Amino acid sequence: MSQRIVILGIFVADAAYRADRLPRLGETILGHDFRLGPGGKGSNQSVAAARAGGDVHFITRLGQDAFAQMARDLWADAGITPQVTEDPESYTGSAFIFLEAATGQNAIIVAAGAAARISVADVEARRSLIEGAGVFMTQLEQPLDSATHGLRIARAAGVRTILNPAPAAALTDEMLSLCDIITPNESEAEGLTGVTVKTLADAEAAADRLIERGVGAAIVTLGEKGVLHRSGGRSLHVPARAPGPVVDTTGAGDAFNGGLATALSQGASMEQALRFGAAVAGLSVTRHGAAASMPSRAEVENFLRV
């Protein structure tokens, strides 16, 4: 089996503001901190997977500007092979991130720019790359038809497919049937199934609905409650744990997905992959930032030994 991981998604520059609360319309408030850094679910997942030891190729679209150079510098540092379509008619995306000072919880607005123009042709141009992968993973920040095309190519070639259905969107049964694994959080699972997810039993019920709609297996990420894997009428729950206080949950889901993809690409069992992904996420939430918080392979292995 190939150990190559191909990820389709977007890069944006994250502008993160830490404050006590969001301002009301027409109001200005003072914040505690500001950080500018790389983000976007696809890029974050690529960084998480590569730093965790994966052979990662990232398909995306960038403008020709300073934020595009930020992206390329990040990927070079993480060891990612970029598969970029340059778009001089648009801009590299950006995201506004509000971080609540007391809890570390976040609210985000994304303007995807060039990445919103990722096309079926962009994906088709990387057909052979996808067909030669061990794992293909995508999300819903780029156009749905492009994500669906990537899943179709991978599925036809026997490549394991992972869909992280974020941000939440209505999905067809056809698209879901192309997914070996789907990885929603509680709110995304509710949006796809109508099941309110507050307990492990709720997560099982939502996962079963997704499986009925055609996915091979569902992994519901549950924040501080960990992750629940459901397949064939059986569940596997892996608790969340972190080596220190939670300071920033931005990118935790991306950390989990990147770690999961890396472990699966290297032949891990599902239980091993879930624990590996949970460890990547657990380390990430103890640090500020999204891509900046992703741990190295050595850090993950040391944490798993504790």
PDB file of C-alpha atoms in Angstrom:
ATOM      1  CA  MET A   1       0.000   0.000   0.000  1.00  0.00           C
ATOM      2  CA  SER A   2       1.193   3.482  -0.864  1.00  0.00           C
ATOM      3  CA  GLN A   3       1.987   5.713   2.115  1.00  0.00           C
ATOM      4  CA  ARG A   4       1.255   8.861   0.109  1.00  0.00           C
ATOM      5  CA  ILE A   5      -1.408  11.162   1.570  1.00  0.00           C
ATOM      6  CA  VAL A   6      -3.114  13.518  -0.886  1.00  0.00           C
ATOM      7  CA  ILE A   7      -5.138  16.322   0.668  1.00  0.00           C
ATOM      8  CA  LEU A   8      -7.398  18.690  -1.250  1.00  0.00           C
ATOM      9  CA  GLY A   9      -8.320  21.910   0.514  1.00  0.00           C
ATOM     10  CA  ILE A  10      -7.657  25.576   1.075  1.00  0.00           C
ATOM     11  CA  PHE A  11      -4.998  27.772   2.614  1.00  0.00           C
ATOM     12  CA  VAL A  12      -5.902  31.030   4.318  1.00  0.00           C
ATOM     13  CA  ALA A  13      -3.925  33.442   6.462  1.00  0.00           C
ATOM     14  CA  ASP A  14      -5.417  33.440   9.970  1.00  0.00           C
ATOM     15  CA  ALA A  15      -5.791  36.812  11.691  1.00  0.00           C
ATOM     16  CA  ALA A  16      -6.543  35.799  15.290  1.00  0.00           C
ATOM     17  CA  TYR A  17      -7.798  38.238  17.898  1.00  0.00           C
ATOM     18  CA  ARG A  18      -8.088  37.324  21.588  1.00  0.00           C
ATOM     19  CA  ALA A  19     -10.659  39.311  23.577  1.00  0.00           C
ATOM     20  CA  ASP A  20     -13.186  38.931  26.381  1.00  0.00           C
ATOM     21  CA  ARG A  21     -16.116  38.853  23.940  1.00  0.00           C
ATOM     22  CA  LEU A  22     -17.159  39.648  20.387  1.00  0.00           C
ATOM     23  CA  PRO A  23     -18.015  43.327  19.798  1.00  0.00           C
ATOM     24  CA  ARG A  24     -21.589  44.250  18.960  1.00  0.00           C
ATOM     25  CA  LEU A  25     -22.328  45.900  15.611  1.00  0.00           C
ATOM     26  CA  GLY A  26     -21.025  49.450  15.640  1.00  0.00           C
ATOM     27  CA  GLU A  27     -18.888  48.820  18.734  1.00  0.00           C
ATOM     28  CA  THR A  28     -15.102  48.815  19.142  1.00  0.00           C
ATOM     29  CA  ILE A  29     -13.484  46.917  22.018  1.00  0.00           C
ATOM     30  CA  LEU A  30      -9.875  46.390  23.067  1.00  0.00           C
ATOM     31  CA  GLY A  31      -8.337  42.933  22.635  1.00  0.00           C
ATOM     32  CA  HIS A  32      -5.622  41.157  24.596  1.00  0.00           C
ATOM     33  CA  ASP A  33      -3.581  39.694  21.748  1.00  0.00           C
ATOM     34  CA  PHE A  34      -3.218  39.434  17.954  1.00  0.00           C
ATOM     35  CA  ARG A  35      -1.452  36.809  15.849  1.00  0.00           C
ATOM     36  CA  LEU A  36      -1.148  36.452  12.076  1.00  0.00           C
ATOM     37  CA  GLY A  37      -0.392  32.962  10.843  1.00  0.00           C
ATOM     38  CA  PRO A  38      -1.266  30.235   8.371  1.00  0.00           C
ATOM     39  CA  GLY A  39      -4.620  28.435   8.392  1.00  0.00           C
ATOM     40  CA  GLY A  40      -7.303  26.795   6.272  1.00  0.00           C
ATOM     41  CA  LYS A  41      -8.537  23.300   7.079  1.00  0.00           C
ATOM     42  CA  GLY A  42      -6.796  21.558   4.195  1.00  0.00           C
ATOM     43  CA  SER A  43      -3.505  23.288   4.879  1.00  0.00           C
ATOM     44  CA  ASN A  44      -3.772  22.719   8.640  1.00  0.00           C
ATOM     45  CA  GLN A  45      -4.493  19.039   8.098  1.00  0.00           C
ATOM     46  CA  SER A  46      -1.544  18.802   5.716  1.00  0.00           C
ATOM     47  CA  VAL A  47       0.787  20.389   8.272  1.00  0.00           C
ATOM     48  CA  ALA A  48      -0.519  18.105  11.024  1.00  0.00           C
ATOM     49  CA  ALA A  49      -0.036  15.017   8.861  1.00  0.00           C
ATOM     50  CA  ALA A  50       3.411  16.003   7.615  1.00  0.00           C
ATOM     51  CA  ARG A  51       4.763  16.963  11.051  1.00  0.00           C
ATOM     52  CA  ALA A  52       3.394  13.682  12.366  1.00  0.00           C
ATOM     53  CA  GLY A  53       5.506  11.834   9.799  1.00  0.00           C
ATOM     54  CA  GLY A  54       3.235  11.571   6.744  1.00  0.00           C
ATOM     55  CA  ASP A  55       4.204  11.843   3.068  1.00  0.00           C
ATOM     56  CA  VAL A  56       1.822  14.683   2.233  1.00  0.00           C
ATOM     57  CA  HIS A  57       0.876  16.273  -1.104  1.00  0.00           C
ATOM     58  CA  PHE A  58      -1.495  19.238  -0.864  1.00  0.00           C
ATOM     59  CA  ILE A  59      -3.727  20.322  -3.766  1.00  0.00           C
ATOM     60  CA  THR A  60      -4.907  23.938  -3.584  1.00  0.00           C
ATOM     61  CA  ARG A  61      -5.093  27.316  -5.336  1.00  0.00           C
ATOM     62  CA  LEU A  62      -3.305  30.520  -4.269  1.00  0.00           C
ATOM     63  CA  GLY A  63      -3.113  34.125  -5.378  1.00  0.00           C
ATOM     64  CA  GLN A  64       0.209  35.793  -6.152  1.00  0.00           C
ATOM     65  CA  ASP A  65       0.749  37.830  -2.992  1.00  0.00           C
ATOM     66  CA  ALA A  66       2.436  37.902   0.400  1.00  0.00           C
ATOM     67  CA  PHE A  67       0.002  35.406   1.917  1.00  0.00           C
ATOM     68  CA  ALA A  68       0.851  32.937  -0.875  1.00  0.00           C
ATOM     69  CA  GLN A  69       4.517  33.188   0.102  1.00  0.00           C
ATOM     70  CA  MET A  70       3.515  32.564   3.723  1.00  0.00           C
ATOM     71  CA  ALA A  71       1.861  29.350   2.549  1.00  0.00           C
ATOM     72  CA  ARG A  72       4.869  28.150   0.570  1.00  0.00           C
ATOM     73  CA  ASP A  73       7.248  28.894   3.443  1.00  0.00           C
ATOM     74  CA  LEU A  74       5.031  26.940   5.853  1.00  0.00           C
ATOM     75  CA  TRP A  75       4.781  23.912   3.578  1.00  0.00           C
ATOM     76  CA  ALA A  76       8.528  23.866   2.935  1.00  0.00           C
ATOM     77  CA  ASP A  77       9.173  23.914   6.688  1.00  0.00           C
ATOM     78  CA  ALA A  78       6.649  21.117   7.356  1.00  0.00           C
ATOM     79  CA  GLY A  79       7.876  18.909   4.501  1.00  0.00           C
ATOM     80  CA  ILE A  80       4.704  19.114   2.384  1.00  0.00           C
ATOM     81  CA  THR A  81       4.822  18.720  -1.397  1.00  0.00           C
ATOM     82  CA  PRO A  82       2.593  21.532  -2.748  1.00  0.00           C
ATOM     83  CA  GLN A  83       0.358  20.969  -5.773  1.00  0.00           C
ATOM     84  CA  VAL A  84      -0.639  24.582  -6.419  1.00  0.00           C
ATOM     85  CA  THR A  85      -2.631  26.294  -9.139  1.00  0.00           C
ATOM     86  CA  GLU A  86      -1.648  29.981  -9.138  1.00  0.00           C
ATOM     87  CA  ASP A  87      -4.526  32.421  -9.683  1.00  0.00           C
ATOM     88  CA  PRO A  88      -3.416  35.990 -10.532  1.00  0.00           C
ATOM     89  CA  GLU A  89      -7.035  37.112 -10.850  1.00  0.00           C
ATOM     90  CA  SER A  90      -7.825  36.510  -7.178  1.00  0.00           C
ATOM     91  CA  TYR A  91      -6.217  36.770  -3.738  1.00  0.00           C
ATOM     92  CA  THR A  92      -4.911  34.220  -1.268  1.00  0.00           C
ATOM     93  CA  GLY A  93      -7.594  33.640   1.338  1.00  0.00           C
ATOM     94  CA  SER A  94      -7.772  34.989   4.872  1.00  0.00           C
ATOM     95  CA  ALA A  95      -9.749  34.195   8.028  1.00  0.00           C
ATOM     96  CA  PHE A  96     -10.852  36.323  10.968  1.00  0.00           C
ATOM     97  CA  ILE A  97     -10.647  34.328  14.205  1.00  0.00           C
ATOM     98  CA  PHE A  98     -12.115  35.491  17.502  1.00  0.00           C
ATOM     99  CA  LEU A  99     -10.734  33.696  20.563  1.00  0.00           C
ATOM    100  CA  GLU A 100     -12.642  34.018  23.829  1.00  0.00           C
ATOM    101  CA  ALA A 101     -10.022  34.843  26.452  1.00  0.00           C
ATOM    102  CA  ALA A 102     -11.636  32.909  29.307  1.00  0.00           C
ATOM    103  CA  THR A 103     -12.226  29.617  27.475  1.00  0.00           C
ATOM    104  CA  GLY A 104     -10.119  29.474  24.300  1.00  0.00           C
ATOM    105  CA  GLN A 105     -13.286  28.802  22.264  1.00  0.00           C
ATOM    106  CA  ASN A 106     -13.409  30.365  18.816  1.00  0.00           C
ATOM    107  CA  ALA A 107     -15.630  31.950  16.150  1.00  0.00           C
ATOM    108  CA  ILE A 108     -14.332  32.214  12.580  1.00  0.00           C
ATOM    109  CA  ILE A 109     -15.106  34.006   9.286  1.00  0.00           C
ATOM    110  CA  VAL A 110     -13.322  32.694   6.169  1.00  0.00           C
ATOM    111  CA  ALA A 111     -12.842  34.574   2.875  1.00  0.00           C
ATOM    112  CA  ALA A 112     -11.309  31.849   0.718  1.00  0.00           C
ATOM    113  CA  GLY A 113     -10.290  33.991  -2.264  1.00  0.00           C
ATOM    114  CA  ALA A 114      -8.449  31.965  -4.909  1.00  0.00           C
ATOM    115  CA  ALA A 115      -9.161  28.730  -3.044  1.00  0.00           C
ATOM    116  CA  ALA A 116     -12.892  29.282  -3.573  1.00  0.00           C
ATOM    117  CA  ARG A 117     -12.096  28.870  -7.284  1.00  0.00           C
ATOM    118  CA  ILE A 118     -10.522  25.405  -6.957  1.00  0.00           C
ATOM    119  CA  SER A 119     -12.012  23.660  -9.983  1.00  0.00           C
ATOM    120  CA  VAL A 120     -12.748  20.153 -11.186  1.00  0.00           C
ATOM    121  CA  ALA A 121     -10.001  20.779 -13.769  1.00  0.00           C
ATOM    122  CA  ASP A 122      -7.505  21.548 -10.987  1.00  0.00           C
ATOM    123  CA  VAL A 123      -8.310  18.179  -9.414  1.00  0.00           C
ATOM    124  CA  GLU A 124      -8.363  16.295 -12.717  1.00  0.00           C
ATOM    125  CA  ALA A 125      -4.866  17.617 -13.468  1.00  0.00           C
ATOM    126  CA  ARG A 126      -3.668  15.695 -10.370  1.00  0.00           C
ATOM    127  CA  ARG A 127      -5.529  12.468 -11.208  1.00  0.00           C
ATOM    128  CA  SER A 128      -2.416  10.277 -11.294  1.00  0.00           C
ATOM    129  CA  LEU A 129      -1.215  11.729  -7.985  1.00  0.00           C
ATOM    130  CA  ILE A 130      -4.535  10.854  -6.328  1.00  0.00           C
ATOM    131  CA  GLU A 131      -4.694   7.410  -7.931  1.00  0.00           C
ATOM    132  CA  GLY A 132      -1.270   6.583  -6.498  1.00  0.00           C
ATOM    133  CA  ALA A 133      -2.120   7.590  -2.933  1.00  0.00           C
ATOM    134  CA  GLY A 134      -2.834   5.450   0.105  1.00  0.00           C
ATOM    135  CA  VAL A 135      -5.189   8.046   1.604  1.00  0.00           C
ATOM    136  CA  PHE A 136      -7.134  10.889  -0.029  1.00  0.00           C
ATOM    137  CA  MET A 137      -8.689  13.464   2.291  1.00  0.00           C
ATOM    138  CA  THR A 138     -10.766  16.573   1.696  1.00  0.00           C
ATOM    139  CA  GLN A 139     -13.162  18.975   3.439  1.00  0.00           C
ATOM    140  CA  LEU A 140     -15.914  21.416   2.411  1.00  0.00           C
ATOM    141  CA  GLU A 141     -14.140  24.791   2.316  1.00  0.00           C
ATOM    142  CA  GLN A 142     -13.503  24.492  -1.438  1.00  0.00           C
ATOM    143  CA  PRO A 143     -16.304  23.973  -4.011  1.00  0.00           C
ATOM    144  CA  LEU A 144     -18.288  20.764  -3.504  1.00  0.00           C
ATOM    145  CA  ASP A 145     -17.943  19.627  -7.119  1.00  0.00           C
ATOM    146  CA  SER A 146     -14.153  19.693  -6.837  1.00  0.00           C
ATOM    147  CA  ALA A 147     -14.197  17.730  -3.577  1.00  0.00           C
ATOM    148  CA  THR A 148     -16.612  15.199  -5.074  1.00  0.00           C
ATOM    149  CA  HIS A 149     -14.415  14.761  -8.147  1.00  0.00           C
ATOM    150  CA  GLY A 150     -11.395  14.053  -5.966  1.00  0.00           C
ATOM    151  CA  LEU A 151     -13.351  11.484  -3.963  1.00  0.00           C
ATOM    152  CA  ARG A 152     -14.558   9.819  -7.188  1.00  0.00           C
ATOM    153  CA  ILE A 153     -11.014   9.518  -8.561  1.00  0.00           C
ATOM    154  CA  ALA A 154      -9.726   8.082  -5.291  1.00  0.00           C
ATOM    155  CA  ARG A 155     -12.611   5.645  -4.832  1.00  0.00           C
ATOM    156  CA  ALA A 156     -12.288   4.318  -8.403  1.00  0.00           C
ATOM    157  CA  ALA A 157      -8.581   3.691  -7.788  1.00  0.00           C
ATOM    158  CA  GLY A 158      -9.146   1.875  -4.479  1.00  0.00           C
ATOM    159  CA  VAL A 159      -7.623   4.698  -2.417  1.00  0.00           C
ATOM    160  CA  ARG A 160      -8.964   5.089   1.143  1.00  0.00           C
ATOM    161  CA  THR A 161     -11.120   8.235   1.264  1.00  0.00           C
ATOM    162  CA  ILE A 162     -11.681  10.538   4.238  1.00  0.00           C
ATOM    163  CA  LEU A 163     -14.147  13.433   4.232  1.00  0.00           C
ATOM    164  CA  ASN A 164     -14.034  15.997   7.014  1.00  0.00           C
ATOM    165  CA  PRO A 165     -17.480  17.610   6.459  1.00  0.00           C
ATOM    166  CA  ALA A 166     -16.507  21.082   7.648  1.00  0.00           C
ATOM    167  CA  PRO A 167     -17.764  23.704   7.508  1.00  0.00           C
ATOM    168  CA  ALA A 168     -21.239  22.201   7.703  1.00  0.00           C
ATOM    169  CA  ALA A 169     -23.091  21.811   4.388  1.00  0.00           C
ATOM    170  CA  ALA A 170     -25.875  19.715   2.914  1.00  0.00           C
ATOM    171  CA  LEU A 171     -24.389  16.640   1.222  1.00  0.00           C
ATOM    172  CA  THR A 172     -25.916  14.194  -1.240  1.00  0.00           C
ATOM    173  CA  ASP A 173     -26.053  10.469  -0.618  1.00  0.00           C
ATOM    174  CA  GLU A 174     -23.889  10.101  -3.734  1.00  0.00           C
ATOM    175  CA  MET A 175     -21.086  12.132  -2.167  1.00  0.00           C
ATOM    176  CA  LEU A 176     -21.398  10.289   1.149  1.00  0.00           C
ATOM    177  CA  SER A 177     -21.213   6.937  -0.654  1.00  0.00           C
ATOM    178  CA  LEU A 178     -17.727   7.907  -1.879  1.00  0.00           C
ATOM    179  CA  CYS A 179     -16.427   8.204   1.708  1.00  0.00           C
ATOM    180  CA  ASP A 180     -14.729   5.301   3.435  1.00  0.00           C
ATOM    181  CA  ILE A 181     -14.559   7.495   6.550  1.00  0.00           C
ATOM    182  CA  ILE A 182     -16.406  10.690   7.495  1.00  0.00           C
ATOM    183  CA  THR A 183     -15.220  12.773  10.464  1.00  0.00           C
ATOM    184  CA  PRO A 184     -17.867  15.287  11.616  1.00  0.00           C
ATOM    185  CA  ASN A 185     -17.874  17.059  14.955  1.00  0.00           C
ATOM    186  CA  GLU A 186     -21.069  17.178  17.034  1.00  0.00           C
ATOM    187  CA  SER A 187     -22.689  20.097  15.215  1.00  0.00           C
ATOM    188  CA  GLU A 188     -21.728  18.807  11.766  1.00  0.00           C
ATOM    189  CA  ALA A 189     -23.104  15.366  12.623  1.00  0.00           C
ATOM    190  CA  GLU A 190     -26.374  16.974  13.734  1.00  0.00           C
ATOM    191  CA  GLY A 191     -26.559  19.027  10.534  1.00  0.00           C
ATOM    192  CA  LEU A 192     -26.121  15.923   8.380  1.00  0.00           C
ATOM    193  CA  THR A 193     -28.455  13.631  10.334  1.00  0.00           C
ATOM    194  CA  GLY A 194     -30.858  15.698  12.438  1.00  0.00           C
ATOM    195  CA  VAL A 195     -29.605  13.920  15.576  1.00  0.00           C
ATOM    196  CA  THR A 196     -28.571  16.271  18.394  1.00  0.00           C
ATOM    197  CA  VAL A 197     -25.211  14.973  19.649  1.00  0.00           C
ATOM    198  CA  LYS A 198     -24.603  15.448  23.372  1.00  0.00           C
ATOM    199  CA  THR A 199     -23.738  11.913  24.540  1.00  0.00           C
ATOM    200  CA  LEU A 200     -21.887   8.888  23.194  1.00  0.00           C
ATOM    201  CA  ALA A 201     -25.254   7.236  22.485  1.00  0.00           C
ATOM    202  CA  ASP A 202     -26.259  10.287  20.438  1.00  0.00           C
ATOM    203  CA  ALA A 203     -22.982  10.051  18.509  1.00  0.00           C
ATOM    204  CA  GLU A 204     -23.672   6.389  17.773  1.00  0.00           C
ATOM    205  CA  ALA A 205     -27.163   7.226  16.505  1.00  0.00           C
ATOM    206  CA  ALA A 206     -25.836   9.996  14.247  1.00  0.00           C
ATOM    207  CA  ALA A 207     -23.054   7.731  12.957  1.00  0.00           C
ATOM    208  CA  ASP A 208     -25.577   5.007  12.135  1.00  0.00           C
ATOM    209  CA  ARG A 209     -27.610   7.523  10.109  1.00  0.00           C
ATOM    210  CA  LEU A 210     -24.501   8.446   8.132  1.00  0.00           C
ATOM    211  CA  ILE A 211     -23.705   4.802   7.502  1.00  0.00           C
ATOM    212  CA  GLU A 212     -27.285   4.272   6.315  1.00  0.00           C
ATOM    213  CA  ARG A 213     -26.678   7.101   3.831  1.00  0.00           C
ATOM    214  CA  GLY A 214     -23.660   5.299   2.395  1.00  0.00           C
ATOM    215  CA  VAL A 215     -20.461   6.099   4.291  1.00  0.00           C
ATOM    216  CA  GLY A 216     -18.232   3.191   5.252  1.00  0.00           C
ATOM    217  CA  ALA A 217     -17.480   4.350   8.784  1.00  0.00           C
ATOM    218  CA  ALA A 218     -18.155   7.463  10.856  1.00  0.00           C
ATOM    219  CA  ILE A 219     -15.813   9.069  13.363  1.00  0.00           C
ATOM    220  CA  VAL A 220     -17.586  11.729  15.429  1.00  0.00           C
ATOM    221  CA  THR A 221     -15.180  14.104  17.171  1.00  0.00           C
ATOM    222  CA  LEU A 222     -16.559  15.122  20.559  1.00  0.00           C
ATOM    223  CA  GLY A 223     -14.160  17.754  21.884  1.00  0.00           C
ATOM    224  CA  GLU A 224     -13.324  17.075  25.521  1.00  0.00           C
ATOM    225  CA  LYS A 225     -15.215  13.745  25.295  1.00  0.00           C
ATOM    226  CA  GLY A 226     -12.769  12.372  22.705  1.00  0.00           C
ATOM    227  CA  VAL A 227     -13.739  10.584  19.476  1.00  0.00           C
ATOM    228  CA  LEU A 228     -16.222   7.832  18.652  1.00  0.00           C
ATOM    229  CA  HIS A 229     -15.689   5.452  15.710  1.00  0.00           C
ATOM    230  CA  ARG A 230     -18.711   3.542  14.426  1.00  0.00           C
ATOM    231  CA  SER A 231     -18.754   0.806  11.794  1.00  0.00           C
ATOM    232  CA  GLY A 232     -20.625  -2.455  11.310  1.00  0.00           C
ATOM    233  CA  GLY A 233     -22.804  -1.844  14.354  1.00  0.00           C
ATOM    234  CA  ARG A 234     -19.772  -1.589  16.636  1.00  0.00           C
ATOM    235  CA  SER A 235     -18.303   1.420  18.414  1.00  0.00           C
ATOM    236  CA  LEU A 236     -14.823   2.339  19.553  1.00  0.00           C
ATOM    237  CA  HIS A 237     -14.447   5.323  21.892  1.00  0.00           C
ATOM    238  CA  VAL A 238     -11.085   6.988  22.507  1.00  0.00           C
ATOM    239  CA  PRO A 239     -11.095   9.590  25.325  1.00  0.00           C
ATOM    240  CA  ALA A 240      -9.494  13.000  24.900  1.00  0.00           C
ATOM    241  CA  ARG A 241      -6.455  13.888  26.952  1.00  0.00           C
ATOM    242  CA  ALA A 242      -3.936  16.709  26.860  1.00  0.00           C
ATOM    243  CA  PRO A 243      -0.537  17.138  28.523  1.00  0.00           C
ATOM    244  CA  GLY A 244      -1.494  20.533  29.967  1.00  0.00           C
ATOM    245  CA  PRO A 245      -4.195  23.212  30.141  1.00  0.00           C
ATOM    246  CA  VAL A 246      -6.291  23.870  27.036  1.00  0.00           C
ATOM    247  CA  VAL A 247      -5.385  27.323  25.701  1.00  0.00           C
ATOM    248  CA  ASP A 248      -6.649  27.299  22.088  1.00  0.00           C
ATOM    249  CA  THR A 249      -8.957  24.838  20.346  1.00  0.00           C
ATOM    250  CA  THR A 250      -8.417  26.369  16.890  1.00  0.00           C
ATOM    251  CA  GLY A 251      -7.279  23.591  14.576  1.00  0.00           C
ATOM    252  CA  ALA A 252      -7.896  20.720  17.003  1.00  0.00           C
ATOM    253  CA  GLY A 253     -10.148  18.930  14.524  1.00  0.00           C
ATOM    254  CA  ASP A 254      -7.586  19.463  11.789  1.00  0.00           C
ATOM    255  CA  ALA A 255      -4.893  18.054  14.067  1.00  0.00           C
ATOM    256  CA  PHE A 256      -6.966  14.929  14.646  1.00  0.00           C
ATOM    257  CA  ASN A 257      -7.706  14.436  10.952  1.00  0.00           C
ATOM    258  CA  GLY A 258      -4.080  14.906   9.954  1.00  0.00           C
ATOM    259  CA  GLY A 259      -2.891  12.467  12.592  1.00  0.00           C
ATOM    260  CA  LEU A 260      -5.559   9.942  11.608  1.00  0.00           C
ATOM    261  CA  ALA A 261      -4.542  10.113   7.938  1.00  0.00           C
ATOM    262  CA  THR A 262      -0.872   9.669   8.750  1.00  0.00           C
ATOM    263  CA  ALA A 263      -1.432   6.648  10.966  1.00  0.00           C
ATOM    264  CA  LEU A 264      -3.767   4.963   8.463  1.00  0.00           C
ATOM    265  CA  SER A 265      -1.371   5.636   5.569  1.00  0.00           C
ATOM    266  CA  GLN A 266       1.349   3.830   7.504  1.00  0.00           C
ATOM    267  CA  GLY A 267      -0.716   0.707   8.149  1.00  0.00           C
ATOM    268  CA  ALA A 268      -2.003   1.362  11.666  1.00  0.00           C
ATOM    269  CA  SER A 269      -5.168  -0.353  12.880  1.00  0.00           C
ATOM    270  CA  MET A 270      -8.208   1.860  13.317  1.00  0.00           C
ATOM    271  CA  GLU A 271      -7.808   1.880  17.102  1.00  0.00           C
ATOM    272  CA  GLN A 272      -4.124   2.828  16.777  1.00  0.00           C
ATOM    273  CA  ALA A 273      -5.013   5.544  14.269  1.00  0.00           C
ATOM    274  CA  LEU A 274      -7.709   6.979  16.524  1.00  0.00           C
ATOM    275  CA  ARG A 275      -5.318   7.134  19.467  1.00  0.00           C
ATOM    276  CA  PHE A 276      -2.601   8.682  17.306  1.00  0.00           C
ATOM    277  CA  GLY A 277      -4.990  11.320  15.956  1.00  0.00           C
ATOM    278  CA  ALA A 278      -6.308  12.066  19.434  1.00  0.00           C
ATOM    279  CA  ALA A 279      -2.750  12.521  20.686  1.00  0.00           C
ATOM    280  CA  VAL A 280      -1.970  14.998  17.884  1.00  0.00           C
ATOM    281  CA  ALA A 281      -5.124  16.935  18.796  1.00  0.00           C
ATOM    282  CA  GLY A 282      -4.418  16.745  22.520  1.00  0.00           C
ATOM    283  CA  LEU A 283      -0.992  18.285  22.067  1.00  0.00           C
ATOM    284  CA  SER A 284      -2.293  20.952  19.689  1.00  0.00           C
ATOM    285  CA  VAL A 285      -4.851  22.439  22.103  1.00  0.00           C
ATOM    286  CA  THR A 286      -2.135  23.256  24.654  1.00  0.00           C
ATOM    287  CA  ARG A 287      -0.575  25.746  22.207  1.00  0.00           C
ATOM    288  CA  HIS A 288      -1.699  28.901  20.450  1.00  0.00           C
ATOM    289  CA  GLY A 289      -2.529  28.970  16.759  1.00  0.00           C
ATOM    290  CA  ALA A 290      -3.675  26.430  14.195  1.00  0.00           C
ATOM    291  CA  ALA A 291      -0.786  25.264  11.995  1.00  0.00           C
ATOM    292  CA  ALA A 292       1.689  26.572  14.588  1.00  0.00           C
ATOM    293  CA  SER A 293       0.246  24.218  17.209  1.00  0.00           C
ATOM    294  CA  MET A 294       0.774  20.973  15.271  1.00  0.00           C
ATOM    295  CA  PRO A 295       3.228  18.668  17.067  1.00  0.00           C
ATOM    296  CA  SER A 296       6.161  16.702  15.675  1.00  0.00           C
ATOM    297  CA  ARG A 297       6.228  12.922  15.320  1.00  0.00           C
ATOM    298  CA  ALA A 298       8.598  12.638  18.281  1.00  0.00           C
ATOM    299  CA  GLU A 299       6.272  14.690  20.496  1.00  0.00           C
ATOM    300  CA  VAL A 300       3.298  12.509  19.562  1.00  0.00           C
ATOM    301  CA  GLU A 301       5.165   9.277  20.223  1.00  0.00           C
ATOM    302  CA  ASN A 302       6.453  10.556  23.570  1.00  0.00           C
ATOM    303  CA  PHE A 303       2.924  11.599  24.593  1.00  0.00           C
ATOM    304  CA  LEU A 304       1.505   8.204  23.619  1.00  0.00           C
ATOM    305  CA  ARG A 305       4.102   6.496  25.813  1.00  0.00           C
ATOM    306  CA  VAL A 306       3.048   8.466  28.906  1.00  0.00           C
TER     307      VAL A 306
END
